Amino acid sequence: MSNEPIRLTSFSHGGGCGCKIAPGVLSQILKNSSGFPVPKELLVGIETSDDAAVYQLNDEQALIATTDFFMPIVDDPYDFGRIAATNAISDVYAMGGTPIMALALVGMPINKLPIDTIGQIIKGGESICAEAGIPIAGGHTIDSVEPIYGLVVMGLVHPSRVKRNADAKAGDVLILGKPLGVGVLSAALKKGQLDAAGYQAMIANTTKLNKPGKALSELAGVHAMTDVTGFGLLGHLLELARGAGLEAQLKMADIPLLPGVEQLAHDGYFTGASGRNWEGYGKDVQLAPGITQAQHMLLTDPQTSGGLLVSCDPASVDQVLALFRREGFEHASVIGQMQAGAARVVVAG
C-alpha cells in the first residue's frame, strides 16, 4: 500500500446521512410495498416515517429497534466510527427511550484499507457506545467496495412515554437541540476548505449524544419528537406536520447554525443531497421572499447525527430548554410553532 495518508472520504460517493436515498425516490420505492397484518403490540411502525420501530413487551416496557449506517463523512477513522455510532443511537433517544444494546454493521474494502484503520473505526464506535452505557453485543461484517459502518440499536421505553413524530398539537412550540450545517461543513472538508476550528465544531456536534430524549419523554408537555438527519430540517419537520395534519411555521432568524456555515453555503459548499431533498418535498414548503440561497441550502442540509426536534406546549418551553442546557446543549433554541392548517412548512425570514 502507498505511504500517502488515507482519505476515507475518497472511497465514498457520499458521506454520512447525505448517503440517504432522496425522499422523493424513497417514497416511490415504498409506495407499492405490500401491506401485512400489524400486531397490536407494534406501537410504531413505518406509517409516519418515524425514527424507530417500537414493540410493546408488557405493561411497563416497550422495545425500540432501529438501525443506521453510512459511508465516511470524515477522513479520521476513529472520528468516523464515533459519528456513525452517535447517529445510530440517536433514534432511540428520539423515541424517548434508553439504549440497552447495539450490534455493529461493518462493510470494508479489505484489500484497500489497512486493518489498523478498520480497527480504529470500530474502536470509535465502541467509545460512543461506552459513553451511552451499552455494549456492542455482536454484528455482521462484509467485504464491500466502499467503507460502511453503523449500528443496530435496541432500547427500552415505557409504552405511555413513547414520543412519536406524529403527535404534535396546534399551538405547540418547536425547539431544536443542535445547530444546523453539518452537511455544509462536510462538503467544505471534502474539498479541502474546512479549517481546524470548523472541523472541531463539526466533530463536537456530530458526536454529542442526544441523551435529553429520555428525560424529555417524561414531560407531559412534550407531545412529539424526532431527530434531524439526512432529509434536513425541512424534511423531518414536514414529517411532523404531515403526521399531525398541521402547518409548521419556522423563523429563519431563530434557527441555530454552526459557526461559519452560512458563508460557506454562500460560497457554494453544500452537498448534492441538499438539492435532492428539496426536489423531494419542496412543493410542500413555502419560503419567504427574503430567504437567501445559502439559507435555503441550510434548511435542506443533510444533518449527520443532528439534534432533537421537539414539539411541546408553550407552558413547557422553559422546562425543555433548561433540560437541554443541563445536558450541555447550549445552542438549543425555539425555532417556530405548529398551527392549524394544511400539512406543510412555512418559513419566515
Tab-separated table of C-alpha atoms in Angstrom:
chain	number	residue	atom	x	y	z
A	1	MET	CA	0.000	0.000	0.000
A	2	SER	CA	1.076	3.608	-0.570
A	3	ASN	CA	2.563	5.624	2.291
A	4	GLU	CA	0.269	8.533	1.410
A	5	PRO	CA	-2.277	9.339	4.158
A	6	ILE	CA	-5.545	7.512	3.555
A	7	ARG	CA	-8.562	9.764	2.995
A	8	LEU	CA	-11.597	7.728	3.939
A	9	THR	CA	-13.915	10.174	2.165
A	10	SER	CA	-12.169	9.398	-1.144
A	11	PHE	CA	-13.685	5.910	-1.011
A	12	SER	CA	-17.280	7.094	-0.701
A	13	HIS	CA	-19.569	8.664	-3.288
A	14	GLY	CA	-21.467	10.365	-0.454
A	15	GLY	CA	-20.825	10.783	3.233
A	16	GLY	CA	-22.822	10.425	6.432
A	17	CYS	CA	-26.574	10.952	6.239
A	18	GLY	CA	-26.035	12.601	2.855
A	19	CYS	CA	-25.955	8.990	1.591
A	20	LYS	CA	-29.674	8.616	2.223
A	21	ILE	CA	-31.884	7.884	-0.743
A	22	ALA	CA	-33.671	11.131	-1.631
A	23	PRO	CA	-37.130	11.419	-0.018
A	24	GLY	CA	-38.970	11.581	-3.345
A	25	VAL	CA	-37.229	8.451	-4.646
A	26	LEU	CA	-37.750	6.638	-1.347
A	27	SER	CA	-41.461	7.420	-1.494
A	28	GLN	CA	-41.670	5.905	-4.975
A	29	ILE	CA	-39.818	2.780	-3.836
A	30	LEU	CA	-42.063	2.220	-0.827
A	31	LYS	CA	-45.439	3.164	-2.285
A	32	ASN	CA	-46.032	-0.275	-3.805
A	33	SER	CA	-44.863	-2.211	-0.751
A	34	SER	CA	-47.398	-4.879	0.103
A	35	GLY	CA	-49.345	-4.455	3.321
A	36	PHE	CA	-49.213	-7.011	6.088
A	37	PRO	CA	-51.149	-7.649	9.300
A	38	VAL	CA	-49.831	-5.359	12.041
A	39	PRO	CA	-49.912	-6.808	15.562
A	40	LYS	CA	-51.439	-4.580	18.225
A	41	GLU	CA	-48.149	-4.725	20.118
A	42	LEU	CA	-46.394	-2.801	17.320
A	43	LEU	CA	-46.866	0.710	18.687
A	44	VAL	CA	-44.769	2.427	15.992
A	45	GLY	CA	-44.055	1.048	12.519
A	46	ILE	CA	-43.460	2.568	9.093
A	47	GLU	CA	-46.699	4.540	8.838
A	48	THR	CA	-45.286	8.003	9.683
A	49	SER	CA	-41.600	7.530	8.767
A	50	ASP	CA	-40.697	7.630	12.443
A	51	ASP	CA	-37.185	7.209	13.836
A	52	ALA	CA	-37.521	3.632	15.092
A	53	ALA	CA	-39.916	0.746	15.488
A	54	VAL	CA	-41.487	0.253	18.920
A	55	TYR	CA	-42.955	-3.061	20.098
A	56	GLN	CA	-44.778	-3.386	23.424
A	57	LEU	CA	-43.442	-6.229	25.560
A	58	ASN	CA	-45.656	-5.772	28.627
A	59	ASP	CA	-47.473	-3.065	30.596
A	60	GLU	CA	-44.198	-1.443	31.666
A	61	GLN	CA	-41.818	-1.972	28.752
A	62	ALA	CA	-41.684	-1.457	25.007
A	63	LEU	CA	-38.730	-2.425	22.844
A	64	ILE	CA	-37.248	0.203	20.497
A	65	ALA	CA	-35.389	-1.170	17.471
A	66	THR	CA	-33.512	0.870	14.877
A	67	THR	CA	-30.540	0.760	12.547
A	68	ASP	CA	-28.388	3.319	10.766
A	69	PHE	CA	-25.179	3.058	8.775
A	70	PHE	CA	-23.352	5.075	6.140
A	71	MET	CA	-20.100	5.846	4.351
A	72	PRO	CA	-17.344	8.133	5.718
A	73	ILE	CA	-18.141	11.790	6.302
A	74	VAL	CA	-14.608	12.482	7.654
A	75	ASP	CA	-11.163	11.056	6.962
A	76	ASP	CA	-10.172	10.213	10.527
A	77	PRO	CA	-11.294	6.590	11.100
A	78	TYR	CA	-11.826	6.962	14.847
A	79	ASP	CA	-13.973	10.064	14.343
A	80	PHE	CA	-15.939	8.298	11.588
A	81	GLY	CA	-16.770	5.457	13.975
A	82	ARG	CA	-17.805	7.883	16.702
A	83	ILE	CA	-20.085	9.868	14.383
A	84	ALA	CA	-21.775	6.787	12.929
A	85	ALA	CA	-22.445	5.307	16.364
A	86	THR	CA	-23.791	8.575	17.790
A	87	ASN	CA	-26.104	8.925	14.805
A	88	ALA	CA	-27.493	5.400	15.155
A	89	ILE	CA	-28.102	5.633	18.906
A	90	SER	CA	-29.913	8.949	18.438
A	91	ASP	CA	-33.022	7.220	17.091
A	92	VAL	CA	-33.598	5.532	20.448
A	93	TYR	CA	-33.345	8.862	22.273
A	94	ALA	CA	-35.689	10.434	19.710
A	95	MET	CA	-38.377	7.903	20.666
A	96	GLY	CA	-37.905	8.816	24.341
A	97	GLY	CA	-36.054	5.627	25.207
A	98	THR	CA	-32.919	4.328	26.880
A	99	PRO	CA	-30.489	2.361	24.692
A	100	ILE	CA	-29.590	-1.083	26.048
A	101	MET	CA	-27.527	-2.860	23.372
A	102	ALA	CA	-26.025	-2.498	19.894
A	103	LEU	CA	-24.891	-4.706	17.022
A	104	ALA	CA	-22.193	-3.487	14.635
A	105	LEU	CA	-22.709	-3.361	10.860
A	106	VAL	CA	-19.344	-3.294	9.079
A	107	GLY	CA	-18.593	-3.304	5.348
A	108	MET	CA	-14.995	-2.559	4.336
A	109	PRO	CA	-12.809	-2.733	1.202
A	110	ILE	CA	-10.429	-5.198	2.849
A	111	ASN	CA	-7.781	-5.028	0.089
A	112	LYS	CA	-7.664	-1.213	0.150
A	113	LEU	CA	-7.845	-0.227	3.823
A	114	PRO	CA	-5.245	-1.263	6.410
A	115	ILE	CA	-6.539	-3.481	9.188
A	116	ASP	CA	-5.475	-0.845	11.734
A	117	THR	CA	-7.684	1.752	10.007
A	118	ILE	CA	-10.694	-0.553	10.137
A	119	GLY	CA	-9.921	-1.271	13.776
A	120	GLN	CA	-9.920	2.455	14.569
A	121	ILE	CA	-13.379	2.856	13.017
A	122	ILE	CA	-14.715	0.077	15.219
A	123	LYS	CA	-12.962	1.488	18.308
A	124	GLY	CA	-14.558	4.870	17.645
A	125	GLY	CA	-17.992	3.268	17.633
A	126	GLU	CA	-17.188	1.341	20.806
A	127	SER	CA	-16.165	4.549	22.593
A	128	ILE	CA	-19.563	6.152	21.940
A	129	CYS	CA	-21.419	3.004	22.982
A	130	ALA	CA	-19.426	3.052	26.226
A	131	GLU	CA	-20.459	6.695	26.727
A	132	ALA	CA	-24.094	5.677	26.186
A	133	GLY	CA	-23.625	2.815	28.659
A	134	ILE	CA	-24.333	-0.027	26.215
A	135	PRO	CA	-22.350	-2.998	24.897
A	136	ILE	CA	-21.769	-3.918	21.273
A	137	ALA	CA	-23.059	-7.457	21.607
A	138	GLY	CA	-22.357	-8.726	18.101
A	139	GLY	CA	-22.808	-7.722	14.500
A	140	HIS	CA	-22.040	-8.600	10.898
A	141	THR	CA	-19.130	-7.832	8.560
A	142	ILE	CA	-18.752	-7.956	4.779
A	143	ASP	CA	-16.082	-7.082	2.201
A	144	SER	CA	-17.502	-4.109	0.296
A	145	VAL	CA	-16.395	-1.589	-2.330
A	146	GLU	CA	-16.939	1.415	-0.043
A	147	PRO	CA	-16.366	1.651	3.719
A	148	ILE	CA	-19.654	1.315	5.600
A	149	TYR	CA	-20.141	1.416	9.351
A	150	GLY	CA	-23.122	1.700	11.636
A	151	LEU	CA	-25.161	0.007	14.328
A	152	VAL	CA	-28.378	-1.797	15.047
A	153	VAL	CA	-29.525	-0.322	18.354
A	154	MET	CA	-32.141	-1.547	20.781
A	155	GLY	CA	-33.647	0.337	23.679
A	156	LEU	CA	-36.477	0.345	26.186
A	157	VAL	CA	-39.233	2.852	26.940
A	158	HIS	CA	-42.436	2.821	28.947
A	159	PRO	CA	-45.320	2.355	26.475
A	160	SER	CA	-47.023	5.536	27.700
A	161	ARG	CA	-43.870	7.607	27.161
A	162	VAL	CA	-43.163	6.785	23.524
A	163	LYS	CA	-42.647	10.063	21.657
A	164	ARG	CA	-43.736	9.655	18.054
A	165	ASN	CA	-43.138	12.175	15.292
A	166	ALA	CA	-46.884	12.385	14.572
A	167	ASP	CA	-48.387	13.694	17.813
A	168	ALA	CA	-47.726	17.440	17.645
A	169	LYS	CA	-50.661	19.686	18.612
A	170	ALA	CA	-51.821	23.043	17.288
A	171	GLY	CA	-50.179	25.792	19.320
A	172	ASP	CA	-47.093	23.728	20.118
A	173	VAL	CA	-43.699	25.419	20.164
A	174	LEU	CA	-40.831	23.880	18.162
A	175	ILE	CA	-37.404	23.539	19.781
A	176	LEU	CA	-34.229	22.354	18.008
A	177	GLY	CA	-31.455	20.864	20.142
A	178	LYS	CA	-28.406	21.250	17.871
A	179	PRO	CA	-27.333	23.861	15.295
A	180	LEU	CA	-27.548	23.115	11.562
A	181	GLY	CA	-24.775	22.964	8.982
A	182	VAL	CA	-23.079	19.556	9.210
A	183	GLY	CA	-23.582	18.813	5.510
A	184	VAL	CA	-22.097	22.181	4.522
A	185	LEU	CA	-19.044	21.551	6.719
A	186	SER	CA	-18.627	18.068	5.261
A	187	ALA	CA	-18.740	19.485	1.721
A	188	ALA	CA	-16.045	22.017	2.611
A	189	LEU	CA	-13.955	19.274	4.236
A	190	LYS	CA	-14.136	17.046	1.182
A	191	LYS	CA	-12.858	19.948	-0.955
A	192	GLY	CA	-10.057	20.773	1.482
A	193	GLN	CA	-11.619	24.097	2.526
A	194	LEU	CA	-12.516	23.436	6.171
A	195	ASP	CA	-10.209	24.904	8.811
A	196	ALA	CA	-9.335	23.265	12.141
A	197	ALA	CA	-11.959	25.227	14.078
A	198	GLY	CA	-14.667	24.221	11.602
A	199	TYR	CA	-13.634	20.574	11.844
A	200	GLN	CA	-13.719	20.627	15.637
A	201	ALA	CA	-17.169	22.231	15.592
A	202	MET	CA	-18.366	19.523	13.216
A	203	ILE	CA	-16.969	16.696	15.349
A	204	ALA	CA	-18.348	18.170	18.581
A	205	ASN	CA	-21.824	18.444	17.033
A	206	THR	CA	-21.921	15.003	15.451
A	207	THR	CA	-20.535	13.074	18.442
A	208	LYS	CA	-22.837	14.635	21.058
A	209	LEU	CA	-25.336	12.005	22.179
A	210	ASN	CA	-28.959	13.180	22.289
A	211	LYS	CA	-29.350	11.988	25.870
A	212	PRO	CA	-32.035	14.568	26.771
A	213	GLY	CA	-34.519	12.422	24.819
A	214	LYS	CA	-35.325	10.138	27.757
A	215	ALA	CA	-35.964	12.990	30.201
A	216	LEU	CA	-37.996	14.841	27.573
A	217	SER	CA	-40.243	11.795	27.197
A	218	GLU	CA	-41.176	12.116	30.864
A	219	LEU	CA	-42.564	15.642	30.394
A	220	ALA	CA	-46.314	15.654	29.775
A	221	GLY	CA	-45.989	18.874	27.782
A	222	VAL	CA	-43.718	17.259	25.191
A	223	HIS	CA	-46.060	15.910	22.521
A	224	ALA	CA	-43.804	14.856	19.630
A	225	MET	CA	-40.127	14.336	18.970
A	226	THR	CA	-37.780	13.337	16.177
A	227	ASP	CA	-34.148	13.873	15.254
A	228	VAL	CA	-32.981	15.917	12.281
A	229	THR	CA	-30.804	13.815	9.976
A	230	GLY	CA	-30.465	13.152	6.262
A	231	PHE	CA	-33.613	14.889	4.999
A	232	GLY	CA	-32.618	18.168	6.651
A	233	LEU	CA	-34.666	20.337	9.000
A	234	LEU	CA	-37.412	20.934	6.444
A	235	GLY	CA	-37.783	17.257	5.608
A	236	HIS	CA	-38.058	15.999	9.162
A	237	LEU	CA	-40.285	18.879	10.215
A	238	LEU	CA	-42.547	18.139	7.261
A	239	GLU	CA	-42.889	14.582	8.598
A	240	LEU	CA	-44.128	16.084	11.897
A	241	ALA	CA	-46.554	18.331	10.020
A	242	ARG	CA	-47.934	15.507	7.891
A	243	GLY	CA	-48.254	13.135	10.826
A	244	ALA	CA	-50.229	15.665	12.858
A	245	GLY	CA	-52.105	17.261	9.947
A	246	LEU	CA	-50.801	20.701	10.933
A	247	GLU	CA	-48.832	23.596	9.465
A	248	ALA	CA	-45.307	24.084	10.812
A	249	GLN	CA	-44.107	27.676	10.930
A	250	LEU	CA	-40.377	28.433	11.152
A	251	LYS	CA	-38.485	31.663	11.671
A	252	MET	CA	-35.143	31.528	9.852
A	253	ALA	CA	-33.526	34.120	12.112
A	254	ASP	CA	-34.130	31.903	15.166
A	255	ILE	CA	-32.624	28.694	13.767
A	256	PRO	CA	-29.200	27.960	15.348
A	257	LEU	CA	-26.354	27.481	12.852
A	258	LEU	CA	-22.843	26.118	13.237
A	259	PRO	CA	-20.130	28.819	13.025
A	260	GLY	CA	-19.327	29.953	9.502
A	261	VAL	CA	-21.756	27.673	7.670
A	262	GLU	CA	-23.888	30.418	6.156
A	263	GLN	CA	-20.846	31.938	4.470
A	264	LEU	CA	-19.619	28.519	3.325
A	265	ALA	CA	-23.035	27.760	1.824
A	266	HIS	CA	-22.995	31.171	0.142
A	267	ASP	CA	-19.598	30.262	-1.332
A	268	GLY	CA	-21.023	27.082	-2.850
A	269	TYR	CA	-20.104	24.450	-0.277
A	270	PHE	CA	-23.152	22.232	0.090
A	271	THR	CA	-23.979	18.642	-0.723
A	272	GLY	CA	-25.897	17.219	-3.647
A	273	ALA	CA	-28.289	15.715	-1.106
A	274	SER	CA	-29.498	19.206	-0.220
A	275	GLY	CA	-30.863	19.703	-3.729
A	276	ARG	CA	-32.303	16.186	-3.883
A	277	ASN	CA	-34.084	16.809	-0.598
A	278	TRP	CA	-35.721	19.943	-1.969
A	279	GLU	CA	-36.818	18.124	-5.113
A	280	GLY	CA	-38.475	15.503	-2.908
A	281	TYR	CA	-40.561	17.804	-0.699
A	282	GLY	CA	-40.228	21.414	-1.877
A	283	LYS	CA	-43.819	21.535	-3.138
A	284	ASP	CA	-44.987	21.397	0.483
A	285	VAL	CA	-42.723	24.203	1.702
A	286	GLN	CA	-43.307	27.950	1.420
A	287	LEU	CA	-40.214	30.143	1.764
A	288	ALA	CA	-40.428	33.877	2.466
A	289	PRO	CA	-39.061	36.039	-0.383
A	290	GLY	CA	-36.142	37.176	1.801
A	291	ILE	CA	-34.727	33.676	2.310
A	292	THR	CA	-31.317	33.581	0.598
A	293	GLN	CA	-29.958	30.702	-1.458
A	294	ALA	CA	-27.472	29.931	1.318
A	295	GLN	CA	-30.262	29.788	3.912
A	296	HIS	CA	-32.294	27.616	1.570
A	297	MET	CA	-29.387	25.166	1.355
A	298	LEU	CA	-29.059	25.088	5.141
A	299	LEU	CA	-32.746	24.315	5.603
A	300	THR	CA	-32.403	21.220	3.402
A	301	ASP	CA	-28.822	20.433	4.508
A	302	PRO	CA	-28.487	16.748	5.466
A	303	GLN	CA	-27.596	16.574	9.147
A	304	THR	CA	-25.489	13.632	10.204
A	305	SER	CA	-26.190	12.949	13.884
A	306	GLY	CA	-28.325	16.087	14.123
A	307	GLY	CA	-30.316	17.470	17.012
A	308	LEU	CA	-33.620	16.534	18.570
A	309	LEU	CA	-36.632	18.425	17.253
A	310	VAL	CA	-39.238	18.817	20.000
A	311	SER	CA	-42.881	19.874	19.723
A	312	CYS	CA	-44.198	20.953	23.132
A	313	ASP	CA	-46.910	23.086	24.652
A	314	PRO	CA	-45.927	26.739	25.344
A	315	ALA	CA	-46.044	26.243	29.118
A	316	SER	CA	-43.258	23.623	28.866
A	317	VAL	CA	-40.778	25.648	26.804
A	318	ASP	CA	-38.666	26.874	29.732
A	319	GLN	CA	-38.548	23.380	31.203
A	320	VAL	CA	-37.475	21.839	27.885
A	321	LEU	CA	-34.768	24.456	27.305
A	322	ALA	CA	-33.495	24.071	30.877
A	323	LEU	CA	-33.263	20.304	30.382
A	324	PHE	CA	-31.256	20.782	27.192
A	325	ARG	CA	-28.948	23.272	28.942
A	326	ARG	CA	-28.288	20.873	31.840
A	327	GLU	CA	-27.119	18.272	29.331
A	328	GLY	CA	-24.742	20.734	27.634
A	329	PHE	CA	-26.885	21.664	24.609
A	330	GLU	CA	-26.236	25.384	24.857
A	331	HIS	CA	-27.485	26.085	21.318
A	332	ALA	CA	-30.956	24.594	21.833
A	333	SER	CA	-33.446	27.189	20.559
A	334	VAL	CA	-37.098	27.910	19.919
A	335	ILE	CA	-37.413	27.957	16.124
A	336	GLY	CA	-41.146	28.013	15.364
A	337	GLN	CA	-44.583	26.662	16.131
A	338	MET	CA	-47.297	24.297	14.943
A	339	GLN	CA	-50.636	25.739	13.835
A	340	ALA	CA	-53.906	24.530	12.342
A	341	GLY	CA	-53.699	24.423	8.554
A	342	ALA	CA	-52.559	22.323	5.630
A	343	ALA	CA	-49.714	19.865	6.283
A	344	ARG	CA	-46.800	21.978	5.117
A	345	VAL	CA	-43.867	24.079	6.350
A	346	VAL	CA	-43.860	27.875	6.101
A	347	VAL	CA	-40.534	29.679	6.639
A	348	ALA	CA	-40.369	33.373	7.561
A	349	GLY	CA	-37.176	35.432	7.464
